[in-house]
PDB file of C-alpha atoms in Angstrom:
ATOM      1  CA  UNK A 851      -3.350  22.692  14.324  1.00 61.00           C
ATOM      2  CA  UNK A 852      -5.004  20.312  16.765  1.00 80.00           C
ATOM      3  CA  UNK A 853      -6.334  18.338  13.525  1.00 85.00           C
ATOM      4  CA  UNK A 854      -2.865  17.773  12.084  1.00 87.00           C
ATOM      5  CA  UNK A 855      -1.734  16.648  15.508  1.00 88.00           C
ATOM      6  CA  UNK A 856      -4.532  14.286  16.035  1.00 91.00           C
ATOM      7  CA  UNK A 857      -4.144  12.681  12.639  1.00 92.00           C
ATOM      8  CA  UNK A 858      -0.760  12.139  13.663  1.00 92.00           C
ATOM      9  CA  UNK A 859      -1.299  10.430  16.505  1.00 92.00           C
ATOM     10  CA  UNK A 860      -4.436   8.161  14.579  1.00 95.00           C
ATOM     11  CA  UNK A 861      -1.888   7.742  12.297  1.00 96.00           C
ATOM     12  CA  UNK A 862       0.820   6.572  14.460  1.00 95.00           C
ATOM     13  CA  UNK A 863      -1.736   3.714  15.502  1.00 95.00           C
ATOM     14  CA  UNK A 864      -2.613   2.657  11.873  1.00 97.00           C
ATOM     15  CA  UNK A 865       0.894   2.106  10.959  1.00 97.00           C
ATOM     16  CA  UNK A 866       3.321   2.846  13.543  1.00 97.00           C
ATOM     17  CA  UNK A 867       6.278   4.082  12.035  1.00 96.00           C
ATOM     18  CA  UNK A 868       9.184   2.302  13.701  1.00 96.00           C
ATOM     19  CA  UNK A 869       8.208  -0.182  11.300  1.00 97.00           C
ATOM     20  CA  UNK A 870       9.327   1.824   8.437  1.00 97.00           C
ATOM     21  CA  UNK A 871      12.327   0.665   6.254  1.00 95.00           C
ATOM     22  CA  UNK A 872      15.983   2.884   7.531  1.00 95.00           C
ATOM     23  CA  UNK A 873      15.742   4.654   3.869  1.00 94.00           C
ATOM     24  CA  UNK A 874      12.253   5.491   3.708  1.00 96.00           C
ATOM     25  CA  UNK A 875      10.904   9.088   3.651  1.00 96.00           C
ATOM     26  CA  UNK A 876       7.666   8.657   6.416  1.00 96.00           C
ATOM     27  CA  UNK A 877       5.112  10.734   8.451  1.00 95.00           C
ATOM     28  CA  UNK A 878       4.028  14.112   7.418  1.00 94.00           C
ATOM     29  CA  UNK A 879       5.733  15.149   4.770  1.00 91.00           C
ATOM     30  CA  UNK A 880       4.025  18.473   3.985  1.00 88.00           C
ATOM     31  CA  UNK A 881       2.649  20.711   6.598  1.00 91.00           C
ATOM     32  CA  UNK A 882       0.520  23.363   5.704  1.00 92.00           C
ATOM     33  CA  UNK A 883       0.711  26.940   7.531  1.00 90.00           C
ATOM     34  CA  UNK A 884      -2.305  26.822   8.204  1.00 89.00           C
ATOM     35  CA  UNK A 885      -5.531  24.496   8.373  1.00 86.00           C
ATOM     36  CA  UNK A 886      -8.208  24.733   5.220  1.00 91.00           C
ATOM     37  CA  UNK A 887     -11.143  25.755   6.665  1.00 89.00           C
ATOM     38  CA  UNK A 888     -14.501  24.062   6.938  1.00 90.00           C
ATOM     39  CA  UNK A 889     -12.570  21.134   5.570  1.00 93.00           C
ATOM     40  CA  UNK A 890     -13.426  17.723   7.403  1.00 93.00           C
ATOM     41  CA  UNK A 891     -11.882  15.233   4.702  1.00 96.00           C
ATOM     42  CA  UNK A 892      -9.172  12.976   4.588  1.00 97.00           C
ATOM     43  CA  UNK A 893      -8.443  11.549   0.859  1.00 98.00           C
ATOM     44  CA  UNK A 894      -6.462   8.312   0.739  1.00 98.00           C
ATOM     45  CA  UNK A 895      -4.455   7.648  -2.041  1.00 98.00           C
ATOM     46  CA  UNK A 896      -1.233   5.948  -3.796  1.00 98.00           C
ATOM     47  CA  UNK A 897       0.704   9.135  -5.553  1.00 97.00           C
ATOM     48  CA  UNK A 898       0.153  12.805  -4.996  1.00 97.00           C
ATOM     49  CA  UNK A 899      -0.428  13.829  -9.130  1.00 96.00           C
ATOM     50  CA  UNK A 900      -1.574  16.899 -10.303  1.00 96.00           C
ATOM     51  CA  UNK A 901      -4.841  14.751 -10.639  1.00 97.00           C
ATOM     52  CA  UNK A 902      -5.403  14.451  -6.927  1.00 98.00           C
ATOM     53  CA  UNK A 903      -4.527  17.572  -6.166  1.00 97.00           C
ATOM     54  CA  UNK A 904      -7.023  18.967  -8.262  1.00 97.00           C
ATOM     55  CA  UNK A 905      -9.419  16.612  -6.524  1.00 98.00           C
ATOM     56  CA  UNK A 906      -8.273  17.754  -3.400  1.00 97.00           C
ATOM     57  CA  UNK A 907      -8.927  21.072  -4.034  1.00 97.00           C
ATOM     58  CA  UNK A 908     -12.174  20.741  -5.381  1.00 97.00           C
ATOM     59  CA  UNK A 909     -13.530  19.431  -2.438  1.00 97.00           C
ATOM     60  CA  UNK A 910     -13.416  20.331   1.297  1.00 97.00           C
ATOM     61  CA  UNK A 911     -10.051  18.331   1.674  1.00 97.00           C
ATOM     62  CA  UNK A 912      -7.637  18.947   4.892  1.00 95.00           C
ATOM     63  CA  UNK A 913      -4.952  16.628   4.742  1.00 96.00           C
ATOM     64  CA  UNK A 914      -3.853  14.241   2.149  1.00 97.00           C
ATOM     65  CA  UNK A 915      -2.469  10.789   2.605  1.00 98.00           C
ATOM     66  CA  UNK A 916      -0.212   9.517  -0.175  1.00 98.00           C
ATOM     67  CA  UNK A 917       1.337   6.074   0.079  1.00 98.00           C
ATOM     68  CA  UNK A 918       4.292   6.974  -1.769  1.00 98.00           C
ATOM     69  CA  UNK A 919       6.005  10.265  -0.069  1.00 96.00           C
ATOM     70  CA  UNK A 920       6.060  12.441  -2.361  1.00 94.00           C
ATOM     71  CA  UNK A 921       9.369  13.443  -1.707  1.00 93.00           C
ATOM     72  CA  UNK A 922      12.293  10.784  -1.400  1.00 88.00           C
ATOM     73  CA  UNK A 923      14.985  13.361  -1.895  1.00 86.00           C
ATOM     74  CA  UNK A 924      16.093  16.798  -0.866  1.00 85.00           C
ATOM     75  CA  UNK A 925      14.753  19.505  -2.971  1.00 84.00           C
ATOM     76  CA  UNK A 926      17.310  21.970  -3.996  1.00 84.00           C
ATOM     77  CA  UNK A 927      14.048  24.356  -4.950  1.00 84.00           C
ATOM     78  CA  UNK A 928      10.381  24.346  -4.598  1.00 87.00           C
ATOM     79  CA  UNK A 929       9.196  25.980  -7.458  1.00 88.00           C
ATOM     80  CA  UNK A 930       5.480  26.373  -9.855  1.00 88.00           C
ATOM     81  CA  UNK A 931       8.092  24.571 -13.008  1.00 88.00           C
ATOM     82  CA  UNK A 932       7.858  20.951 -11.792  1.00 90.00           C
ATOM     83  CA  UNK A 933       4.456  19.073 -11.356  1.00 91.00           C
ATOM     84  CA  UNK A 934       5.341  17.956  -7.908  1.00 90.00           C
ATOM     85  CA  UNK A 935       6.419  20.936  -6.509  1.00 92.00           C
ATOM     86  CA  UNK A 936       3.410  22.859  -7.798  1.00 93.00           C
ATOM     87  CA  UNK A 937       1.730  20.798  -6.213  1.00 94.00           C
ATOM     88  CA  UNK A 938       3.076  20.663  -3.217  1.00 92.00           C
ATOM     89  CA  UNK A 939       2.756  24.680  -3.490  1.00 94.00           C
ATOM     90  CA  UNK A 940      -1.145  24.250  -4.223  1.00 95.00           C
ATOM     91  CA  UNK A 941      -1.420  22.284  -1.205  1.00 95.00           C
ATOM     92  CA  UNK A 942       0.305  24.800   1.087  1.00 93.00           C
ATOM     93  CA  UNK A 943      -1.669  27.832  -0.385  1.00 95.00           C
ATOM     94  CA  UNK A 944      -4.829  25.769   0.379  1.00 96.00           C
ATOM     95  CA  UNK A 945      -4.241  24.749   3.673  1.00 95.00           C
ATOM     96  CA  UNK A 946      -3.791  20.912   2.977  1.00 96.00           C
ATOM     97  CA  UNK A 947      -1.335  19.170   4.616  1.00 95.00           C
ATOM     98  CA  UNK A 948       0.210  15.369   3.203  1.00 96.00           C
ATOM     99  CA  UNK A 949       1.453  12.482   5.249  1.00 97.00           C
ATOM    100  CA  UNK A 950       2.884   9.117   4.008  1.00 97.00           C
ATOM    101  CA  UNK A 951       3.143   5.671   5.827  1.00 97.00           C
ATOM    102  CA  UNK A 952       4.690   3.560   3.197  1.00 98.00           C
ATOM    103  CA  UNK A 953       6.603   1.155   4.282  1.00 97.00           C
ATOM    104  CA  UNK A 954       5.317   1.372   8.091  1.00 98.00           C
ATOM    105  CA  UNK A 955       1.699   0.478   6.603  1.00 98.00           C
ATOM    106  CA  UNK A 956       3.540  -2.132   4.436  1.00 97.00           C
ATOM    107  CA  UNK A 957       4.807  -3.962   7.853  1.00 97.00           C
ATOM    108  CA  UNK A 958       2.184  -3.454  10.355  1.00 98.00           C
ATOM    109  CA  UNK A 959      -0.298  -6.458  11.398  1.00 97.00           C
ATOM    110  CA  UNK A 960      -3.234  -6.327   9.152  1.00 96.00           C
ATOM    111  CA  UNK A 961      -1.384  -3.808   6.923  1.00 97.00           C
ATOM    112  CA  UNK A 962      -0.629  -3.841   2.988  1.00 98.00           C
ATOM    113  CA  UNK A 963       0.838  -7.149   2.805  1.00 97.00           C
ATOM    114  CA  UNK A 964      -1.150  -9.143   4.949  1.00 96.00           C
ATOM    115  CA  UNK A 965      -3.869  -8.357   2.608  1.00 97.00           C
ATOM    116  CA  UNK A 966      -1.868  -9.292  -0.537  1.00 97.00           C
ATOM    117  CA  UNK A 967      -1.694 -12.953   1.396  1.00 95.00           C
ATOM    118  CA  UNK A 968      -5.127 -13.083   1.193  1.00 93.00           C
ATOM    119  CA  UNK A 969      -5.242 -13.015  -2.297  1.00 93.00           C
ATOM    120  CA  UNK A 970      -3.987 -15.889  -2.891  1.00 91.00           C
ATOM    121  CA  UNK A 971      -6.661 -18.043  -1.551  1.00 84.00           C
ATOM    122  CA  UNK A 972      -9.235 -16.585  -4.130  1.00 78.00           C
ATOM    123  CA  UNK A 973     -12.917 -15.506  -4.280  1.00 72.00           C
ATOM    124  CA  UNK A 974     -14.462 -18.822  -2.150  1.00 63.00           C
ATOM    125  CA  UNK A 975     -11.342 -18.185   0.805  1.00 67.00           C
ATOM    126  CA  UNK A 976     -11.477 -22.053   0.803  1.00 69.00           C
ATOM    127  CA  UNK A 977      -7.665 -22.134   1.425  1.00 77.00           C
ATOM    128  CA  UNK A 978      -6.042 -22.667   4.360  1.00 87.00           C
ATOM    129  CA  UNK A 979      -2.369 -21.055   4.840  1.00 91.00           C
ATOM    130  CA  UNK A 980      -0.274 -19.514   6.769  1.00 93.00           C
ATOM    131  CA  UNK A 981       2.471 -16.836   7.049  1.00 94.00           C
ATOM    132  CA  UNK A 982       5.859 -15.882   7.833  1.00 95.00           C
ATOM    133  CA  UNK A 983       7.977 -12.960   7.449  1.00 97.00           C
ATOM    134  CA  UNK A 984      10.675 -12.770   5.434  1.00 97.00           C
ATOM    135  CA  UNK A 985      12.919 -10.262   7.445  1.00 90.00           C
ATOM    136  CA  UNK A 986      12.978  -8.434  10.876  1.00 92.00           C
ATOM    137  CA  UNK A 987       9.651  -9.358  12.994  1.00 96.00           C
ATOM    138  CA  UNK A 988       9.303  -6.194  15.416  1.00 96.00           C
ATOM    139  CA  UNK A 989       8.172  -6.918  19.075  1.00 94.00           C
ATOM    140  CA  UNK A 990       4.819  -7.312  20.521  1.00 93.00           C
ATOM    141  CA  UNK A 991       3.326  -8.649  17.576  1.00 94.00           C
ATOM    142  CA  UNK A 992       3.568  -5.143  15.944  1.00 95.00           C
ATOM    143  CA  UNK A 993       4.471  -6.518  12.584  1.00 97.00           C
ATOM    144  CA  UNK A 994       7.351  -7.828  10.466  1.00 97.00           C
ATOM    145  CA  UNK A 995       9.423  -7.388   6.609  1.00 96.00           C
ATOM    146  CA  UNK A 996       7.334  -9.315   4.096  1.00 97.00           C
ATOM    147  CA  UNK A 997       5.627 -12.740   4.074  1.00 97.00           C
ATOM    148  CA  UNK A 998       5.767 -16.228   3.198  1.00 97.00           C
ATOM    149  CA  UNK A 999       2.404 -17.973   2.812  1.00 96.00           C
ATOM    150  CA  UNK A1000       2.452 -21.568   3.010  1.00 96.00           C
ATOM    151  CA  UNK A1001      -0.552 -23.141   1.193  1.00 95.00           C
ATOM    152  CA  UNK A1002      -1.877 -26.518   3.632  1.00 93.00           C
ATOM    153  CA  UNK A1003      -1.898 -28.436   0.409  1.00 92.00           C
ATOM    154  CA  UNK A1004      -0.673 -27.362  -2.881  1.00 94.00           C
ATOM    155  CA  UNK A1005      -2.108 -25.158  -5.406  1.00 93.00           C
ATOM    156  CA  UNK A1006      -1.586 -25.476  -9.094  1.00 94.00           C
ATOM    157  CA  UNK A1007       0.499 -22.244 -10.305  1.00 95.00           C
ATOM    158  CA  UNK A1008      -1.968 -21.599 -13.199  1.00 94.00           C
ATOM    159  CA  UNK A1009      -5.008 -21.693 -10.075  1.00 93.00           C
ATOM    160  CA  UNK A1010      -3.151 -19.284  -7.972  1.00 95.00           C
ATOM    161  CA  UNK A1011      -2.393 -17.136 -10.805  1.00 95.00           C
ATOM    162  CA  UNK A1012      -6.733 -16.772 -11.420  1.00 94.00           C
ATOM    163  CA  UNK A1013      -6.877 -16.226  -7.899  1.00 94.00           C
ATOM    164  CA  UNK A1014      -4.588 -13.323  -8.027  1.00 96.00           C
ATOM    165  CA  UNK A1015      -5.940 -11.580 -10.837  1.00 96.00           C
ATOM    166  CA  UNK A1016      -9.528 -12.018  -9.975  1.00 95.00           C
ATOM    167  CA  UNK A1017      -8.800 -10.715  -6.446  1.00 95.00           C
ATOM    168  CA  UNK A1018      -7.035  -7.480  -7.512  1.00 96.00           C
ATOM    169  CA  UNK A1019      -9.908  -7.067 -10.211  1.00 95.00           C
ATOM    170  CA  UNK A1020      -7.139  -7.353 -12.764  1.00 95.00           C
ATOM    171  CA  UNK A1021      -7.587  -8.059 -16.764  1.00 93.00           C
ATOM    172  CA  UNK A1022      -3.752  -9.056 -17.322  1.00 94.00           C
ATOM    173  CA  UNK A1023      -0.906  -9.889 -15.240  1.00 96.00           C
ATOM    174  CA  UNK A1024       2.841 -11.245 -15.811  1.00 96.00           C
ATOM    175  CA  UNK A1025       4.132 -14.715 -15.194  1.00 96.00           C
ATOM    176  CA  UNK A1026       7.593 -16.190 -15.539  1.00 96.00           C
ATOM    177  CA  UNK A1027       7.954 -19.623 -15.362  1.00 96.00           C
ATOM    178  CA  UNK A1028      11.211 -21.386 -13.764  1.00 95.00           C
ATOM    179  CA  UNK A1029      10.057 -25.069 -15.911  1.00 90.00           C
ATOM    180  CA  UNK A1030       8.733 -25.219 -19.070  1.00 85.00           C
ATOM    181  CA  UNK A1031       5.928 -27.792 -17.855  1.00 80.00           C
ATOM    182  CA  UNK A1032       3.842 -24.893 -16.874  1.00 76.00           C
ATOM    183  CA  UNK A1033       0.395 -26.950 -16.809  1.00 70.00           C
ATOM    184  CA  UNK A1034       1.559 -29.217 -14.150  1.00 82.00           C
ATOM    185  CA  UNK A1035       3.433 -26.485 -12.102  1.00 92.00           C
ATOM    186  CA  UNK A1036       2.448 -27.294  -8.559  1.00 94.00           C
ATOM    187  CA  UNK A1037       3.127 -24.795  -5.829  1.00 96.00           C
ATOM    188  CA  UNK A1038       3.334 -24.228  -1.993  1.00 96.00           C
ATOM    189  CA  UNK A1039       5.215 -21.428  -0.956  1.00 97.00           C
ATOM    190  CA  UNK A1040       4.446 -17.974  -2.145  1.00 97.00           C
ATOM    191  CA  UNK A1041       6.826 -14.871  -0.755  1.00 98.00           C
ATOM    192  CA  UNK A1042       5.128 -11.735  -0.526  1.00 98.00           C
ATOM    193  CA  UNK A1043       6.171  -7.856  -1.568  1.00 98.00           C
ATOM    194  CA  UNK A1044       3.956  -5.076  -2.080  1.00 98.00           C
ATOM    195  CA  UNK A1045       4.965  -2.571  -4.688  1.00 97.00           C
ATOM    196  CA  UNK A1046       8.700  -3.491  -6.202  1.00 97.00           C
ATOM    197  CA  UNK A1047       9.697  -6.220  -4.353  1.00 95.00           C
ATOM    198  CA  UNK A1048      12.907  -7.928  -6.460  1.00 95.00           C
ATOM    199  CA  UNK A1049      15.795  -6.706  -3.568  1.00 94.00           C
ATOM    200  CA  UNK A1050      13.227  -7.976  -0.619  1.00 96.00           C
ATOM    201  CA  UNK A1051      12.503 -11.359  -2.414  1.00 97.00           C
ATOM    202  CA  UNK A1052      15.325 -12.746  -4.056  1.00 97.00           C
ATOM    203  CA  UNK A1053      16.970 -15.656  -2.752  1.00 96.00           C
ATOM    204  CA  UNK A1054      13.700 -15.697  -0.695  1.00 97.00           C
ATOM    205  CA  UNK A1055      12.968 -20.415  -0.889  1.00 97.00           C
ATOM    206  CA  UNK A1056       9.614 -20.230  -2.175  1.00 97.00           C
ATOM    207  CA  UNK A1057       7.644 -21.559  -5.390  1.00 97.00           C
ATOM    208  CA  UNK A1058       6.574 -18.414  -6.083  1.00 98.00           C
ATOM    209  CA  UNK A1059       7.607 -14.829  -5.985  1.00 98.00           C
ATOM    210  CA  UNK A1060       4.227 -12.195  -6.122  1.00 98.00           C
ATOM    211  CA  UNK A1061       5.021  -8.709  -6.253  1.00 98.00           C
ATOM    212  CA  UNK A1062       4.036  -5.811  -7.953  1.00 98.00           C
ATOM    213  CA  UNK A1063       6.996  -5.336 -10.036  1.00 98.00           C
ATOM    214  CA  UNK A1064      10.489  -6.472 -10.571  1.00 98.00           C
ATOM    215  CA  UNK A1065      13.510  -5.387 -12.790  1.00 98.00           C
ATOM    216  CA  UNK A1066      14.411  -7.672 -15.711  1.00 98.00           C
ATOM    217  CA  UNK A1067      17.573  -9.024 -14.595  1.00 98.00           C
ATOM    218  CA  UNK A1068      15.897 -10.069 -11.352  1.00 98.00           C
ATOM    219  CA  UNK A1069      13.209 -12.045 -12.890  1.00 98.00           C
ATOM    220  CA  UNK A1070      15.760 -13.741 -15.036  1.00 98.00           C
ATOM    221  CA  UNK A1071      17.954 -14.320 -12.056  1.00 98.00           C
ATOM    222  CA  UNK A1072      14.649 -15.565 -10.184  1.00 98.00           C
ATOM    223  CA  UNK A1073      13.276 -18.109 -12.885  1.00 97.00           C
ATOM    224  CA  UNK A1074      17.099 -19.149 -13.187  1.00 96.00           C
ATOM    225  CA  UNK A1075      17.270 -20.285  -9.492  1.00 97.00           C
ATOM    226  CA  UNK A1076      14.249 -22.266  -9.420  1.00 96.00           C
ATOM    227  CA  UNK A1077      11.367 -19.655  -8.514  1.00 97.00           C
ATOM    228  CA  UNK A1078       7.997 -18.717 -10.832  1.00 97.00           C
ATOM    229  CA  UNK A1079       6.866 -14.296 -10.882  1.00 98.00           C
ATOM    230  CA  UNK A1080       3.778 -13.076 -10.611  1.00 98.00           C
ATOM    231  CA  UNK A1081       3.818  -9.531 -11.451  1.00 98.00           C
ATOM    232  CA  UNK A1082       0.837  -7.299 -10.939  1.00 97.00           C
ATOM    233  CA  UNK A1083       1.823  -3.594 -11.676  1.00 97.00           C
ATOM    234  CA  UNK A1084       3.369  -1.636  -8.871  1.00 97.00           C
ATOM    235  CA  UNK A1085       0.469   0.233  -8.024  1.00 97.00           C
ATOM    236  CA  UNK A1086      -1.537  -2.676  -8.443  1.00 97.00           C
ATOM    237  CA  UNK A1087      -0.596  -4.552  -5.417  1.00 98.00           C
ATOM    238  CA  UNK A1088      -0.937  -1.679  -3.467  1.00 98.00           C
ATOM    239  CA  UNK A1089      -4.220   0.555  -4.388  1.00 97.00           C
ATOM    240  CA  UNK A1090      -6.896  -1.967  -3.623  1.00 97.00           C
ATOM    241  CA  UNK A1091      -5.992  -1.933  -0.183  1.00 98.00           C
ATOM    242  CA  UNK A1092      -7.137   1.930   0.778  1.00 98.00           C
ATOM    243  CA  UNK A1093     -10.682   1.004   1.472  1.00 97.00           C
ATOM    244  CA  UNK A1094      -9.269  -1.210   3.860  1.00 97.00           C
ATOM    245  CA  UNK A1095      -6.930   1.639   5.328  1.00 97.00           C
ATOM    246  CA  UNK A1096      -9.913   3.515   5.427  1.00 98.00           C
ATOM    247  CA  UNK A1097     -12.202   1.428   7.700  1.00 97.00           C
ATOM    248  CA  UNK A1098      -9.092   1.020   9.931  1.00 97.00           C
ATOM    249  CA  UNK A1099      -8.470   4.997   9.876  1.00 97.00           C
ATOM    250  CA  UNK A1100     -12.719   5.247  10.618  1.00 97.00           C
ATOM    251  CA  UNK A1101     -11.832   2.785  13.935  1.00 96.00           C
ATOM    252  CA  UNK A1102      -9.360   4.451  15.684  1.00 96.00           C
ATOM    253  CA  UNK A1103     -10.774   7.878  15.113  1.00 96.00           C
ATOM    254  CA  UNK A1104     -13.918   6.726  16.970  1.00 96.00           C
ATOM    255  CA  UNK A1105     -12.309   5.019  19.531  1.00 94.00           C
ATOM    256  CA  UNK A1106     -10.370   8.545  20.272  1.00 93.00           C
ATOM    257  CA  UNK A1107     -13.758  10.104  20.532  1.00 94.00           C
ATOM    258  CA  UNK A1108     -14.894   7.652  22.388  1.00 94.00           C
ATOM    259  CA  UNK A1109     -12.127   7.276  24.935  1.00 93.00           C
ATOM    260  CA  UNK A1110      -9.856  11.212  24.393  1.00 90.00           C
ATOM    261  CA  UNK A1111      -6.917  11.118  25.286  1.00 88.00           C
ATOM    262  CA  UNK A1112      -6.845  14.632  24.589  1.00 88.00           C
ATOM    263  CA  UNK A1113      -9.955  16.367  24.590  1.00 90.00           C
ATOM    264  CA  UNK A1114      -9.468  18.801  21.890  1.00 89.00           C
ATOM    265  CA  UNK A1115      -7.791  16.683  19.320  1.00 89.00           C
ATOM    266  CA  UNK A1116     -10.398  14.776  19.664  1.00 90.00           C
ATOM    267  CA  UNK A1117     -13.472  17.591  18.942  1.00 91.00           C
ATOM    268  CA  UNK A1118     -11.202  18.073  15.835  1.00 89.00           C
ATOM    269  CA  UNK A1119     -11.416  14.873  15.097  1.00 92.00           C
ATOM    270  CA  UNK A1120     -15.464  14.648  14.859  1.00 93.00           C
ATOM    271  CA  UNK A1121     -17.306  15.108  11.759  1.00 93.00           C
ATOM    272  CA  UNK A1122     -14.082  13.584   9.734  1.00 94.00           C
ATOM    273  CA  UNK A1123     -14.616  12.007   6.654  1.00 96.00           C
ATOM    274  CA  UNK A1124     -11.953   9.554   5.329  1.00 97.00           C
ATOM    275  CA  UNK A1125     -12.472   8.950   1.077  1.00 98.00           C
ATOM    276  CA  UNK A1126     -10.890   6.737  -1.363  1.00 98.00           C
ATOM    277  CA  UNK A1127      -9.491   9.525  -4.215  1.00 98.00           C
ATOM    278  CA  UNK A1128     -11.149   8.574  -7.373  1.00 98.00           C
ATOM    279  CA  UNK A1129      -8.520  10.430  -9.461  1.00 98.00           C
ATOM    280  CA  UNK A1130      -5.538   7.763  -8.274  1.00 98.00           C
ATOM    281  CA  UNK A1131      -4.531   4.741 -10.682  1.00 96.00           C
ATOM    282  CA  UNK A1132      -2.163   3.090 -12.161  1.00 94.00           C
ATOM    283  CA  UNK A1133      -0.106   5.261 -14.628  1.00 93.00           C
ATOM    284  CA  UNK A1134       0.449   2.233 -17.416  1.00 91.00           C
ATOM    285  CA  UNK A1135      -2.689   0.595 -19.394  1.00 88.00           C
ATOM    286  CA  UNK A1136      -2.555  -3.183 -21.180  1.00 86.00           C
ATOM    287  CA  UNK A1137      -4.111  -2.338 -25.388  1.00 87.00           C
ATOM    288  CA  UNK A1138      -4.388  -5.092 -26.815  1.00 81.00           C
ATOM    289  CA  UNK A1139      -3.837  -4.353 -30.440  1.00 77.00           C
TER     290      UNK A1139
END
């Protein structure tokens, strides 16, 4: 099980999970009995479906790293009946083991929402701005709850709404405006929540609330008190960053070969391949009728 371990510890570097919200369900949450054999891949992705599992399996897939965790709640049974359990059961008959950093990843310097504030300086990252969290900041510069860009000089809404959708690669996304005089909308401020972010960002004071997606009683309460939505699609906000996780997965394996602190975690670590599951997307389309 040295590989599980390892990954762990890589893991633990990535997105260090004292950064993970109190009711959050983080780290592995599936160990396998036993490790799949002459399997040296690690697939990234948002939700464990039957899709990815499939994918998983069809391919010489170890471990599995879901966003979401798969499980939030206690199971009173684990049984073939429900999609997620099945699984779940796949994974363990296979030898694949699942881990989830959520929220930690969602926190952590250079993590999930750091690269949503990018996005709102678009494609020519002629912008300046910078950021703020909007709850606990954890020590030694480890990370912090959400984020508050502030724009140097103001952006018109309708500008910073482009930038967002061409940045996610996006055809649609949803916009409530707090004034009618939508045109001239002018904004500064943008607070910052991967995934659903209405209980982290109301009563946040910003221009603009961008999230993934947000309840309709909390957008109404948000336009009421003075603050314009963007809303992307959960998944949305949250998917185009696993290429990134990747690369930053890639570093610290190498620098664990390079520099062991355990010389057999390490040899299991060698010859790992991290991939982006192509089977992983956003359960809703847009038809335009």
């Amino acid at each position: 099980m040295s590989l599980v371990r390892a990954f762990c510890r890589i893991m633990g570097r990535v997105a260090p999970l004292q950064l993970a919200e109190k009711w959050d369900n983080v780290s592995f949450i599936f160990k396998a009995p036993h490790v799949r054999e002459n399997a040296k891949r690690i697939l990234l992705t948002i939700d464990l479906t039957p899709a990815v599992v499939e994918e998983a399996l069809s391919t010489p897939t170890s471990l599995i790293v879901s966003y979401h965790p798969p499980i939030f709640k206690p199971l009173s049974s684990i049984t073939l009946s429900p999609p997620l359990q099945a699984s779940l059961l796949k994974c363990a008959a296979a030898g694949i083991s699942v881990y989830t950093p959520h929220t930690a990843l969602d926190s952590v310097t250079d993590g999930l929402n750091d690269w949503l504030c990018t996005k709102v300086a678009g494609p020519l990252r002629d912008i300046n701005w910078t950021a703020r969290f909007i709850g606990q900041e954890f020590p030694d510069g480890l990370g912090g709850v959400g984020r508050v860009v502030t724009l140097k000089q103001p952006m018109e809404l309708k500008m910073l709404q482009f930038n967002i959708r061409t940045e996610l690669e996006l055809k649609h996304i949803q916009v409530a405006y707090a004034k009618p005089e939508r045109e001239k909308t002018m904004v500064s401020t943008i607070a910052i929540c991967a995934g659903s972010g209405g209980s982290m960002l109301l009563g946040v004071d910003a221009d603009v609330y961008f999230t993934g997606e947000m309840s309709h009683h909390e957008v109404l309460a948000a336009v009421q008190s003075g603050h314009n939505v963007i809303l992307c699609g959960h998944t949305n906000t949250e998917r185009g960053f696993l290429p990134w996780l990747a690369k930053d997965i890639e570093e610290f394996i190498q620098e664990e070969i390079d520099q062991p602190t355990d010389p057999a975690e390490a040899e299991a670590l060698k010859g790992l391949e991290i991939v982006v599951s192509q089977k992983d997307e956003h359960p809703l389309v847009t038809i335009d009728v």
